[in-house]
Short mmCIF file of C-alpha atoms in Angstrom, two decimals:
data_model
loop_
_atom_site.label_atom_id
_atom_site.label_comp_id
_atom_site.label_asym_id
_atom_site.label_seq_id
_atom_site.Cartn_x
_atom_site.Cartn_y
_atom_site.Cartn_z
CA MET A 274 -46.55 30.86 20.18
CA SER A 275 -44.86 27.74 21.54
CA GLY A 276 -41.13 27.29 21.64
CA SER A 277 -41.16 24.56 19.00
CA GLU A 278 -43.16 26.73 16.60
CA SER A 279 -40.62 29.52 16.81
CA GLU A 280 -37.67 27.27 15.93
CA PRO A 281 -36.52 26.61 12.36
CA PHE A 282 -38.39 23.66 10.87
CA LEU A 283 -35.36 21.44 10.43
CA SER A 284 -34.32 21.86 14.06
CA GLN A 285 -37.66 20.63 15.43
CA ALA A 286 -38.12 17.02 16.54
CA ASP A 287 -41.04 15.23 14.94
CA ASP A 288 -43.28 12.88 16.90
CA THR A 289 -43.58 9.18 16.23
CA ASN A 290 -46.82 7.34 15.71
CA ASP A 291 -45.69 4.03 17.20
CA ARG A 292 -47.25 2.72 20.37
CA PRO A 293 -45.27 1.98 23.53
CA VAL A 294 -45.54 -1.42 25.06
CA PRO A 295 -48.75 -1.68 27.15
CA GLY A 296 -48.06 -0.91 30.77
CA THR A 297 -45.17 1.46 30.08
CA SER A 298 -45.02 5.21 29.70
CA ALA A 299 -44.15 6.94 26.47
CA LEU A 300 -41.04 8.51 27.99
CA PRO A 301 -42.02 12.12 27.53
CA SER A 302 -38.43 13.23 27.77
CA SER A 303 -37.65 11.38 24.51
CA MET A 304 -40.82 12.12 22.55
CA GLY A 305 -41.50 15.37 20.77
CA ASN A 306 -38.81 17.37 22.51
CA PRO A 307 -36.23 18.87 20.15
CA LYS A 308 -33.57 18.89 22.85
CA SER A 309 -34.35 15.47 24.26
CA GLU A 310 -31.68 13.38 25.86
CA GLY A 311 -31.04 9.90 24.53
CA PRO A 312 -30.83 6.80 26.67
CA GLU A 313 -28.45 6.96 29.60
CA VAL A 314 -24.86 6.56 28.44
CA PRO A 315 -22.91 3.93 30.42
CA ASP A 316 -19.61 5.00 31.92
CA ARG A 317 -16.27 3.30 31.24
CA GLU A 318 -16.65 0.74 34.03
CA GLU A 319 -20.18 -0.12 32.95
CA LEU A 320 -19.05 -0.55 29.32
CA GLN A 321 -16.30 -2.90 30.46
CA ARG A 322 -18.81 -4.94 32.47
CA ILE A 323 -21.24 -5.17 29.54
CA THR A 324 -18.74 -5.98 26.79
CA GLY A 325 -16.25 -7.96 28.87
CA LEU A 326 -13.44 -5.85 27.37
CA SER A 327 -11.31 -3.12 28.88
CA ALA A 328 -11.28 0.36 27.35
CA SER A 329 -7.75 -0.18 26.04
CA HIS A 330 -8.69 -3.52 24.45
CA SER A 331 -11.75 -1.96 22.78
CA ALA A 332 -9.56 0.83 21.40
CA LEU A 333 -7.06 -1.77 20.15
CA ILE A 334 -9.86 -3.61 18.33
CA VAL A 335 -10.83 -0.35 16.60
CA ALA A 336 -7.17 0.17 15.62
CA VAL A 337 -7.06 -3.29 14.02
CA LEU A 338 -10.32 -2.67 12.17
CA CYS A 339 -8.99 0.71 11.02
CA TYR A 340 -5.80 -0.92 9.69
CA ILE A 341 -7.81 -3.45 7.67
CA ASN A 342 -10.13 -0.74 6.35
CA LEU A 343 -7.09 1.24 5.24
CA LEU A 344 -5.69 -1.87 3.57
CA ASN A 345 -8.93 -2.56 1.72
CA TYR A 346 -9.05 0.89 0.18
CA MET A 347 -5.33 0.90 -0.49
CA ASP A 348 -5.77 -2.25 -2.59
CA ARG A 349 -8.84 -0.88 -4.35
CA PHE A 350 -7.08 2.25 -5.58
CA THR A 351 -3.69 0.77 -6.36
CA VAL A 352 -5.22 -0.18 -9.71
CA ALA A 353 -6.21 3.45 -10.35
CA GLY A 354 -2.64 4.53 -9.59
CA VAL A 355 -1.27 2.40 -12.45
CA LEU A 356 -4.30 2.61 -14.77
CA PRO A 357 -2.45 4.17 -17.75
CA ASP A 358 0.07 1.29 -17.61
CA ILE A 359 -2.73 -1.29 -17.45
CA GLU A 360 -4.35 0.32 -20.52
CA GLN A 361 -1.06 0.07 -22.40
CA PHE A 362 -0.31 -3.50 -21.25
CA PHE A 363 -3.71 -4.93 -22.23
CA SER A 364 -4.30 -2.49 -25.17
CA ILE A 365 -7.74 -1.41 -23.91
CA GLY A 366 -9.76 1.81 -24.14
CA ASP A 367 -11.51 3.99 -21.57
CA SER A 368 -14.70 1.92 -21.39
CA SER A 369 -12.76 -1.31 -20.72
CA SER A 370 -10.64 0.48 -18.11
CA GLY A 371 -13.78 1.63 -16.33
CA LEU A 372 -15.03 -1.96 -16.41
CA ILE A 373 -12.19 -3.04 -14.07
CA GLN A 374 -13.67 -1.05 -11.20
CA THR A 375 -17.25 -1.80 -12.22
CA VAL A 376 -16.73 -5.58 -12.07
CA PHE A 377 -15.12 -5.33 -8.64
CA ILE A 378 -17.87 -3.12 -7.24
CA SER A 379 -20.60 -5.30 -8.77
CA SER A 380 -19.19 -8.41 -7.07
CA TYR A 381 -18.80 -6.54 -3.81
CA MET A 382 -22.38 -5.30 -4.11
CA VAL A 383 -23.88 -8.75 -4.80
CA LEU A 384 -22.00 -10.43 -1.94
CA ALA A 385 -22.67 -7.72 0.67
CA PRO A 386 -26.22 -8.93 1.52
CA VAL A 387 -24.90 -12.47 2.02
CA PHE A 388 -22.35 -11.32 4.57
CA GLY A 389 -24.87 -8.91 6.07
CA TYR A 390 -27.20 -11.83 6.78
CA LEU A 391 -24.36 -13.93 8.20
CA GLY A 392 -22.97 -11.02 10.22
CA ASP A 393 -26.27 -10.54 12.09
CA ARG A 394 -26.38 -14.22 13.07
CA TYR A 395 -22.86 -15.73 13.29
CA ASN A 396 -19.42 -14.93 14.67
CA ARG A 397 -18.25 -11.78 12.91
CA LYS A 398 -14.57 -12.26 13.68
CA TYR A 399 -14.28 -15.55 11.79
CA LEU A 400 -16.31 -14.26 8.85
CA MET A 401 -13.85 -11.39 8.43
CA CYS A 402 -10.81 -13.68 8.80
CA GLY A 403 -11.99 -15.99 6.01
CA GLY A 404 -12.95 -13.16 3.66
CA ILE A 405 -9.68 -11.25 4.02
CA ALA A 406 -7.56 -14.39 3.60
CA PHE A 407 -9.39 -15.16 0.33
CA TRP A 408 -9.06 -11.56 -0.85
CA SER A 409 -5.28 -11.57 -0.26
CA LEU A 410 -4.83 -14.76 -2.26
CA VAL A 411 -6.87 -13.56 -5.24
CA THR A 412 -5.17 -10.14 -5.28
CA LEU A 413 -1.76 -11.81 -5.46
CA GLY A 414 -2.94 -14.04 -8.31
CA SER A 415 -4.18 -11.05 -10.33
CA SER A 416 -0.60 -9.76 -10.65
CA PHE A 417 0.49 -12.75 -12.79
CA ILE A 418 -2.07 -12.48 -15.61
CA PRO A 419 -0.63 -12.36 -19.19
CA LYS A 420 -1.56 -9.53 -21.57
CA GLU A 421 -3.78 -11.81 -23.71
CA ARG A 422 -6.10 -12.56 -20.76
CA PHE A 423 -7.74 -9.26 -19.85
CA TRP A 424 -10.95 -11.15 -19.03
CA LEU A 425 -9.03 -13.00 -16.32
CA LEU A 426 -8.02 -9.69 -14.72
CA LEU A 427 -11.71 -8.76 -14.64
CA LEU A 428 -12.55 -12.11 -13.02
CA THR A 429 -9.93 -11.76 -10.28
CA ARG A 430 -10.97 -8.19 -9.52
CA GLY A 431 -14.51 -9.48 -9.16
CA LEU A 432 -13.41 -12.15 -6.70
CA VAL A 433 -11.61 -9.51 -4.63
CA GLY A 434 -15.10 -8.27 -3.77
CA VAL A 435 -15.52 -11.30 -1.47
CA GLY A 436 -13.03 -9.94 1.04
CA GLU A 437 -14.36 -6.39 1.02
CA ALA A 438 -17.97 -7.56 1.36
CA SER A 439 -17.06 -9.74 4.33
CA TYR A 440 -15.42 -6.81 6.08
CA SER A 441 -17.30 -3.62 5.18
CA THR A 442 -20.71 -4.93 6.24
CA ILE A 443 -19.51 -6.25 9.60
CA ALA A 444 -16.74 -4.02 11.00
CA PRO A 445 -18.93 -0.93 11.78
CA THR A 446 -21.36 -3.12 13.75
CA LEU A 447 -18.51 -4.32 15.98
CA ILE A 448 -17.67 -0.70 16.79
CA ALA A 449 -21.36 -0.04 17.51
CA ASP A 450 -21.36 -2.88 20.05
CA LEU A 451 -18.27 -1.51 21.84
CA PHE A 452 -19.15 2.19 22.18
CA VAL A 453 -22.18 4.49 22.41
CA ALA A 454 -23.07 8.17 21.86
CA ASP A 455 -20.13 10.56 21.28
CA GLN A 456 -17.59 7.79 21.91
CA ARG A 457 -19.08 5.84 19.03
CA SER A 458 -18.98 8.88 16.73
CA GLN A 459 -15.31 9.46 17.60
CA MET A 460 -14.37 5.83 16.97
CA LEU A 461 -16.28 5.78 13.70
CA SER A 462 -14.43 8.91 12.60
CA VAL A 463 -11.13 7.11 13.30
CA PHE A 464 -12.38 4.07 11.39
CA TYR A 465 -13.46 6.14 8.38
CA PHE A 466 -10.24 8.16 8.31
CA ALA A 467 -8.84 4.96 6.80
CA ILE A 468 -10.94 5.34 3.65
CA PRO A 469 -9.36 8.50 2.21
CA VAL A 470 -5.95 7.72 3.71
CA GLY A 471 -6.01 4.17 2.31
CA SER A 472 -7.23 5.46 -1.05
CA GLY A 473 -4.41 7.98 -1.19
CA LEU A 474 -1.84 5.38 -0.17
CA GLY A 475 -3.15 3.18 -2.97
CA TYR A 476 -2.30 5.83 -5.56
CA ILE A 477 1.07 6.49 -3.94
CA ALA A 478 2.01 2.82 -3.53
CA GLY A 479 0.86 1.99 -7.04
CA SER A 480 2.89 4.71 -8.72
CA LYS A 481 6.00 4.45 -6.53
CA VAL A 482 6.27 0.65 -6.43
CA LYS A 483 5.90 0.66 -10.21
CA ASP A 484 8.70 3.22 -10.54
CA VAL A 485 11.03 1.33 -8.19
CA ALA A 486 10.37 -2.12 -9.67
CA GLY A 487 10.02 -0.92 -13.26
CA ASP A 488 6.88 -3.07 -13.63
CA TRP A 489 3.32 -2.17 -12.65
CA HIS A 490 2.56 -5.80 -11.67
CA TRP A 491 4.55 -5.37 -8.45
CA ALA A 492 2.11 -2.67 -7.32
CA LEU A 493 -0.53 -5.41 -6.92
CA ARG A 494 1.77 -7.56 -4.78
CA VAL A 495 2.09 -5.15 -1.84
CA THR A 496 -1.30 -5.51 -0.16
CA PRO A 497 -1.52 -9.35 -0.11
CA GLY A 498 1.42 -9.56 2.31
CA LEU A 499 -0.18 -6.91 4.51
CA GLY A 500 -3.41 -8.90 4.31
CA VAL A 501 -1.75 -11.87 6.02
CA VAL A 502 -0.82 -9.55 8.90
CA ALA A 503 -4.43 -8.36 9.03
CA VAL A 504 -5.76 -11.92 9.40
CA LEU A 505 -3.34 -12.62 12.26
CA LEU A 506 -4.34 -9.42 14.05
CA LEU A 507 -8.02 -10.22 13.66
CA PHE A 508 -7.55 -13.70 15.06
CA LEU A 509 -5.37 -12.65 18.01
CA VAL A 510 -6.82 -9.27 19.04
CA VAL A 511 -10.49 -8.99 18.09
CA ARG A 512 -13.18 -10.37 20.42
CA GLU A 513 -16.88 -10.70 19.66
CA PRO A 514 -18.95 -8.32 21.90
CA PRO A 515 -22.64 -9.05 22.64
CA ARG A 516 -24.92 -7.46 20.05
CA GLY A 517 -26.73 -4.32 21.23
CA ALA A 518 -25.92 -4.84 24.93
CA VAL A 519 -24.38 -1.37 25.41
CA GLU A 520 -27.65 0.28 24.31
CA ARG A 521 -30.14 -1.71 26.40
CA HIS A 522 -31.42 -0.89 29.84
CA SER A 523 -30.29 -3.38 32.43
CA ASP A 524 -33.86 -4.66 32.93
CA SER A 525 -34.82 -4.86 29.26
CA PRO A 526 -34.82 -8.23 27.47
CA PRO A 527 -32.10 -8.98 24.90
CA LEU A 528 -32.95 -8.47 21.24
CA ASN A 529 -33.41 -11.58 19.15
CA PRO A 530 -32.80 -11.71 15.39
CA THR A 531 -35.91 -11.71 13.22
CA SER A 532 -36.35 -13.31 9.82
CA TRP A 533 -34.49 -11.83 6.86
CA SER A 534 -37.77 -10.85 5.16
CA ALA A 535 -38.89 -9.06 8.35
CA ASP A 536 -35.56 -7.21 8.43
CA LEU A 537 -35.99 -6.06 4.85
CA ARG A 538 -39.58 -4.92 5.44
CA ALA A 539 -38.50 -2.91 8.47
CA LEU A 540 -35.64 -1.27 6.56
CA ALA A 541 -37.92 -0.44 3.63
CA ARG A 542 -40.28 1.35 6.08
CA ASN A 543 -37.39 3.38 7.55
CA PRO A 544 -37.29 6.64 5.55
CA SER A 545 -34.12 7.91 7.24
CA PHE A 546 -32.27 4.76 6.19
CA ILE A 547 -33.57 4.94 2.60
CA LEU A 548 -32.92 8.66 2.07
CA SER A 549 -29.49 8.69 3.73
CA SER A 550 -28.54 5.66 1.62
CA LEU A 551 -29.59 7.54 -1.54
CA GLY A 552 -27.48 10.50 -0.43
CA PHE A 553 -24.53 8.21 0.18
CA THR A 554 -25.13 6.70 -3.27
CA ALA A 555 -24.34 10.11 -4.77
CA VAL A 556 -21.13 10.23 -2.70
CA ALA A 557 -20.19 6.78 -4.02
CA PHE A 558 -20.93 7.83 -7.63
CA VAL A 559 -18.68 10.89 -7.40
CA THR A 560 -15.84 9.27 -5.45
CA GLY A 561 -15.89 6.17 -7.66
CA SER A 562 -15.59 8.28 -10.81
CA LEU A 563 -12.85 10.51 -9.45
CA ALA A 564 -10.95 7.62 -7.89
CA LEU A 565 -10.46 5.86 -11.21
CA TRP A 566 -10.36 8.73 -13.66
CA ALA A 567 -8.80 11.73 -11.89
CA PRO A 568 -5.12 10.66 -12.35
CA ALA A 569 -5.72 9.81 -16.03
CA PHE A 570 -7.60 13.10 -16.54
CA LEU A 571 -4.81 15.11 -14.92
CA LEU A 572 -2.22 13.35 -17.09
CA ARG A 573 -4.19 14.22 -20.25
CA SER A 574 -4.49 17.81 -19.03
CA ARG A 575 -0.70 18.05 -18.67
CA VAL A 576 -0.24 16.62 -22.15
CA VAL A 577 -2.60 19.24 -23.64
CA LEU A 578 -0.82 22.00 -21.70
CA GLY A 579 2.54 20.73 -22.99
CA GLU A 580 3.87 20.01 -19.50
CA THR A 581 4.49 16.29 -20.06
CA PRO A 582 4.97 14.02 -23.09
CA PRO A 583 2.05 11.81 -24.16
CA CYS A 584 1.82 8.18 -23.07
CA LEU A 585 2.54 6.18 -26.25
CA PRO A 586 2.02 2.42 -26.81
CA GLY A 587 4.96 0.38 -25.53
CA ASP A 588 6.18 3.14 -23.20
CA SER A 589 5.81 3.38 -19.44
CA CYS A 590 3.46 6.21 -18.52
CA SER A 591 5.53 8.61 -16.42
CA SER A 592 3.51 11.14 -14.42
CA SER A 593 3.48 12.55 -10.90
CA ASP A 594 -0.29 13.01 -10.91
CA SER A 595 -1.09 9.70 -9.21
CA LEU A 596 1.29 10.64 -6.38
CA ILE A 597 -0.08 14.19 -6.05
CA PHE A 598 -3.71 13.08 -6.26
CA GLY A 599 -2.99 10.39 -3.67
CA LEU A 600 -1.53 12.94 -1.25
CA ILE A 601 -4.52 15.24 -1.82
CA THR A 602 -6.91 12.35 -1.18
CA CYS A 603 -5.16 11.50 2.10
CA LEU A 604 -5.10 15.08 3.35
CA THR A 605 -8.62 16.05 2.27
CA GLY A 606 -9.99 12.82 3.72
CA VAL A 607 -8.49 13.47 7.15
CA LEU A 608 -9.63 17.11 7.08
CA GLY A 609 -13.09 16.32 5.73
CA VAL A 610 -13.93 13.42 8.04
CA GLY A 611 -12.63 15.26 11.10
CA LEU A 612 -14.37 18.49 10.12
CA GLY A 613 -17.68 16.76 9.46
CA VAL A 614 -17.68 14.86 12.76
CA GLU A 615 -16.67 17.92 14.81
CA ILE A 616 -19.26 20.25 13.21
CA SER A 617 -21.97 17.64 13.66
CA ARG A 618 -20.97 16.99 17.29
CA ARG A 619 -21.18 20.69 18.13
CA LEU A 620 -24.48 21.27 16.35
CA ARG A 621 -26.40 18.18 17.48
CA HIS A 622 -26.73 19.54 21.04
CA SER A 623 -28.98 22.32 19.73
CA ASN A 624 -30.26 20.72 16.52
CA PRO A 625 -31.20 17.01 16.51
CA ARG A 626 -31.10 17.01 12.70
CA ALA A 627 -27.49 18.19 12.52
CA ASP A 628 -26.05 14.98 11.04
CA PRO A 629 -28.02 14.93 7.74
CA LEU A 630 -27.78 18.71 7.43
CA VAL A 631 -23.98 18.59 7.64
CA CYS A 632 -23.99 15.83 5.01
CA ALA A 633 -26.23 17.92 2.75
CA ALA A 634 -24.01 20.98 3.17
CA GLY A 635 -20.93 18.92 2.30
CA LEU A 636 -22.39 17.51 -0.91
CA LEU A 637 -24.05 20.72 -2.09
CA GLY A 638 -20.88 22.66 -1.31
CA SER A 639 -18.60 20.22 -3.12
CA ALA A 640 -20.58 20.22 -6.40
CA PRO A 641 -19.50 23.65 -7.74
CA PHE A 642 -15.86 23.10 -6.80
CA LEU A 643 -15.73 19.72 -8.52
CA PHE A 644 -17.30 21.29 -11.62
CA LEU A 645 -14.71 24.07 -11.60
CA SER A 646 -11.86 21.59 -11.14
CA VAL A 647 -12.85 19.87 -14.38
CA ALA A 648 -13.71 23.05 -16.29
CA CYS A 649 -10.40 24.81 -15.44
CA ALA A 650 -8.10 21.88 -16.26
CA ARG A 651 -7.20 23.16 -19.73
CA GLY A 652 -6.25 26.59 -18.39
CA SER A 653 -4.35 25.87 -15.18
CA ILE A 654 -3.39 22.59 -13.55
CA VAL A 655 -2.74 24.46 -10.28
CA ALA A 656 -6.30 25.84 -10.18
CA THR A 657 -7.57 22.32 -10.91
CA TYR A 658 -5.71 20.91 -7.92
CA ILE A 659 -7.00 23.72 -5.65
CA PHE A 660 -10.62 23.09 -6.64
CA ILE A 661 -10.15 19.31 -6.25
CA PHE A 662 -8.75 19.89 -2.76
CA ILE A 663 -11.74 21.97 -1.65
CA GLY A 664 -14.30 19.71 -3.36
CA GLU A 665 -12.89 16.49 -1.91
CA THR A 666 -12.65 18.00 1.59
CA LEU A 667 -16.36 18.89 1.53
CA LEU A 668 -17.24 15.51 0.01
CA SER A 669 -15.34 13.64 2.75
CA MET A 670 -17.45 15.23 5.48
CA ASN A 671 -20.09 12.53 4.85
CA TRP A 672 -18.20 9.30 5.54
CA ALA A 673 -18.38 8.88 9.32
CA ILE A 674 -21.69 10.74 9.73
CA VAL A 675 -23.59 8.48 7.30
CA ALA A 676 -22.37 5.42 9.20
CA ASP A 677 -23.45 6.96 12.51
CA ILE A 678 -26.92 7.75 11.10
CA LEU A 679 -27.40 4.12 10.11
CA LEU A 680 -26.34 2.86 13.53
CA TYR A 681 -28.83 4.99 15.48
CA VAL A 682 -31.88 4.62 13.21
CA VAL A 683 -31.53 0.82 12.83
CA ILE A 684 -31.75 -1.64 15.76
CA PRO A 685 -28.63 -3.73 16.55
CA THR A 686 -29.93 -7.07 15.22
CA ARG A 687 -30.42 -5.56 11.76
CA ARG A 688 -27.32 -3.43 11.40
CA SER A 689 -25.19 -5.81 9.33
CA THR A 690 -28.15 -6.32 7.00
CA ALA A 691 -28.66 -2.55 6.82
CA GLU A 692 -24.94 -2.00 6.11
CA ALA A 693 -25.16 -4.64 3.38
CA PHE A 694 -28.14 -3.11 1.64
CA GLN A 695 -26.75 0.38 1.92
CA ILE A 696 -23.68 -1.00 0.16
CA VAL A 697 -25.89 -2.63 -2.50
CA LEU A 698 -27.86 0.55 -3.15
CA SER A 699 -24.88 2.91 -3.09
CA HIS A 700 -22.85 0.71 -5.40
CA LEU A 701 -25.67 -0.38 -7.69
CA LEU A 702 -26.57 3.22 -8.48
CA GLY A 703 -23.18 4.68 -7.54
CA ASP A 704 -19.62 3.52 -8.11
CA ALA A 705 -20.47 0.13 -9.63
CA GLY A 706 -21.43 1.84 -12.85
CA SER A 707 -20.01 5.35 -12.63
CA PRO A 708 -16.41 4.55 -13.74
CA TYR A 709 -17.72 2.56 -16.70
CA LEU A 710 -20.35 5.23 -17.49
CA ILE A 711 -17.73 8.00 -17.47
CA GLY A 712 -15.46 5.92 -19.73
CA LEU A 713 -18.34 5.04 -22.05
CA ILE A 714 -19.41 8.67 -22.45
CA SER A 715 -15.79 9.61 -23.11
CA ASP A 716 -15.42 6.96 -25.83
CA ARG A 717 -18.70 7.98 -27.47
CA LEU A 718 -17.68 11.64 -27.56
CA ARG A 719 -14.29 10.79 -29.06
CA ARG A 720 -15.94 9.00 -31.97
CA ASN A 721 -17.37 12.31 -33.18
CA TRP A 722 -14.05 14.15 -33.07
CA PRO A 723 -10.82 13.71 -35.04
CA PRO A 724 -8.23 11.59 -33.16
CA SER A 725 -5.90 13.77 -31.09
CA PHE A 726 -4.65 14.19 -27.57
CA LEU A 727 -6.93 17.22 -27.24
CA SER A 728 -10.02 15.19 -28.15
CA GLU A 729 -9.07 12.54 -25.55
CA PHE A 730 -8.81 15.26 -22.93
CA ARG A 731 -12.05 17.05 -23.89
CA ALA A 732 -14.06 13.81 -24.00
CA LEU A 733 -13.03 12.83 -20.48
CA GLN A 734 -13.49 16.42 -19.29
CA PHE A 735 -17.12 16.62 -20.44
CA SER A 736 -17.99 13.19 -19.08
CA LEU A 737 -16.55 14.01 -15.60
CA MET A 738 -18.79 17.08 -15.35
CA LEU A 739 -21.64 14.67 -14.63
CA CYS A 740 -20.22 14.19 -11.10
CA ALA A 741 -21.15 17.72 -9.99
CA PHE A 742 -24.81 17.26 -10.92
CA VAL A 743 -25.05 13.88 -9.18
CA GLY A 744 -23.52 15.43 -6.04
CA ALA A 745 -26.25 18.09 -5.96
CA LEU A 746 -28.94 15.38 -6.13
CA GLY A 747 -27.30 13.62 -3.17
CA GLY A 748 -27.46 16.83 -1.16
CA ALA A 749 -31.22 16.98 -1.77
CA ALA A 750 -31.57 13.41 -0.46
CA PHE A 751 -29.83 14.37 2.80
CA LEU A 752 -32.16 17.36 3.18
CA GLY A 753 -35.04 14.89 2.97
CA THR A 754 -33.34 12.77 5.64
CA ALA A 755 -33.24 15.78 7.96
CA ILE A 756 -37.03 16.04 7.84
CA VAL A 757 -37.69 12.50 9.14
CA ILE A 758 -34.60 11.45 11.09
CA GLU A 759 -35.66 12.37 14.63
CA GLY A 760 -38.75 10.17 14.57
CA ASP A 761 -36.81 7.19 13.25
CA ARG A 762 -34.11 7.63 15.88
CA GLN A 763 -36.70 7.70 18.69
CA ARG A 764 -38.40 4.56 17.40
CA ALA A 765 -35.08 2.69 17.31
CA GLN A 766 -34.21 3.80 20.87
CA LEU A 767 -37.59 2.70 22.25
CA HIS A 768 -37.35 -0.63 20.47
CA VAL A 769 -33.90 -1.38 21.90
CA GLN A 770 -35.07 -0.46 25.41
CA GLY A 771 -38.03 -2.86 25.12
CA LEU A 772 -40.59 -0.01 25.26
CA LEU A 773 -41.95 -0.39 21.75
CA HIS A 774 -43.41 -3.40 19.98
CA GLU A 775 -42.65 -3.61 16.29
CA ALA A 776 -45.74 -3.39 14.13
CA GLY A 777 -46.47 -6.69 12.42
CA PRO A 778 -48.04 -7.10 8.99
CA GLU A 779 -51.53 -7.22 10.53
CA ASP A 780 -51.13 -4.32 12.97
CA ASP A 781 -52.33 -1.69 10.52
CA ARG A 782 -55.65 -3.43 9.89
CA ILE A 783 -59.01 -3.20 11.70
CA VAL A 784 -62.00 -5.54 11.86
CA VAL A 785 -65.21 -4.46 10.09
CA PRO A 786 -68.43 -6.41 9.36
CA ARG A 787 -68.88 -7.54 5.79
CA ARG A 788 -71.78 -9.71 4.56
CA GLY A 789 -72.51 -11.18 7.98
CA ARG A 790 -68.90 -11.87 8.97
CA SER A 791 -65.90 -9.96 10.20
CA THR A 792 -62.89 -9.27 8.00
CA ARG A 793 -59.63 -7.33 8.35
CA VAL A 794 -59.09 -4.40 6.01
CA PRO A 795 -56.37 -1.72 5.93
CA VAL A 796 -57.10 1.39 7.96
CA SER A 797 -56.38 3.50 4.88
CA SER A 798 -59.30 1.88 3.03
CA VAL A 799 -61.89 2.92 5.64
CA LEU A 800 -63.40 6.40 5.16
CA ILE A 801 -64.09 7.99 8.53
#
């Protein structure tokens, strides 16, 4: 029995069916070998020569990008930190509250492909500067909306999506063009630490600024000032590195952008990209639901347990749950992202499918703990917090790894487009609708029960249980990714090195005689 046959199935590397460029070898060391080495990793001096940037300057660029990523998520979840006050101010129910996040995510989702297309073709630094400046202005304006104009709050939250779309689709590709291999994974982990930390700071800033100022509107006026600092840092510090240069061989030709339709066709034929994006969609569904509804759910749990007075119309909603949940989000995010990256880094030397398997383990492991956190809320708020802590830690293991998967299965000239469409898919089926869906289910359940604080709690409790089942489905998608990922990674490496021609629309057809003349037909239609 061969060595590959004796290994577990998901640790074997699968072969690719693509052809190398005529006149070149198939690089046996990178094809069909489960412990194959990737392309040669340039050292620090070589990276500096290729990018034109010193190691310290590249690290400073990542720090600036990390600061802006933190700021983006801080702004996004400031609203969740003062959600009970917004409900009281505008006199809205759960479904309308969920719509605030849904409108923002929908705008972000629609605009992401636009900035993905621009990011693959134009100067990424200036695209980010313009988007963040616009986002800061709109966010500041949203804090001055009167209580009779709830629709205007929805409009401004939608426009905030411009800034996030301009940044989220482009920033990871800059990091990919500055670092390779383990260095890239480490820098991405730093970059994605900002997501849970920024989210937690959003809850904390929202609740604390509201308490200090005595008005929740001031919570929305913190991030615009920090956004101005972000634009200045982008303009002064960030430089545009050459796309894909750090991954090419010195004698290979540079990659040229292809048409947008060709990019989309190539991404649609990339199973690792599709399946990992579906897995990340489940992560987005769960995190989007918890981000908006967890503080409100914990407040209702305390009311039912008699630990805090109910939030009545005209009163300020006083609760420490936004602060506590924010601290948990920060801590679990740092632990989860770091744990996921470190486990993956250690395993990938012996198992080339380690990245999607770690993601699958994180999602499948988080599902029961998230279910228990919701189910136990009426009995013990302490047990609820413990289960949330464990569930969110396991859930956070995915963030940096999913980004790394995309960067090594997609060629450099398509990465912004791939980031954009991963955003579209994950938000379209994930957190664009999940906050509204959870609120809608809660409202529908409450209609069948007599009005009471207990019915408000139970309705939201049952609707949040959906998150655990969606998380399990995401884990299955990552298991599917593990089956196909090695072949897709090898194809991307060969393409970047100039050793593989991309199959065109006619390359899967052969010529056969038909009624006295030749015609091209698909190979699959010919019975051999």
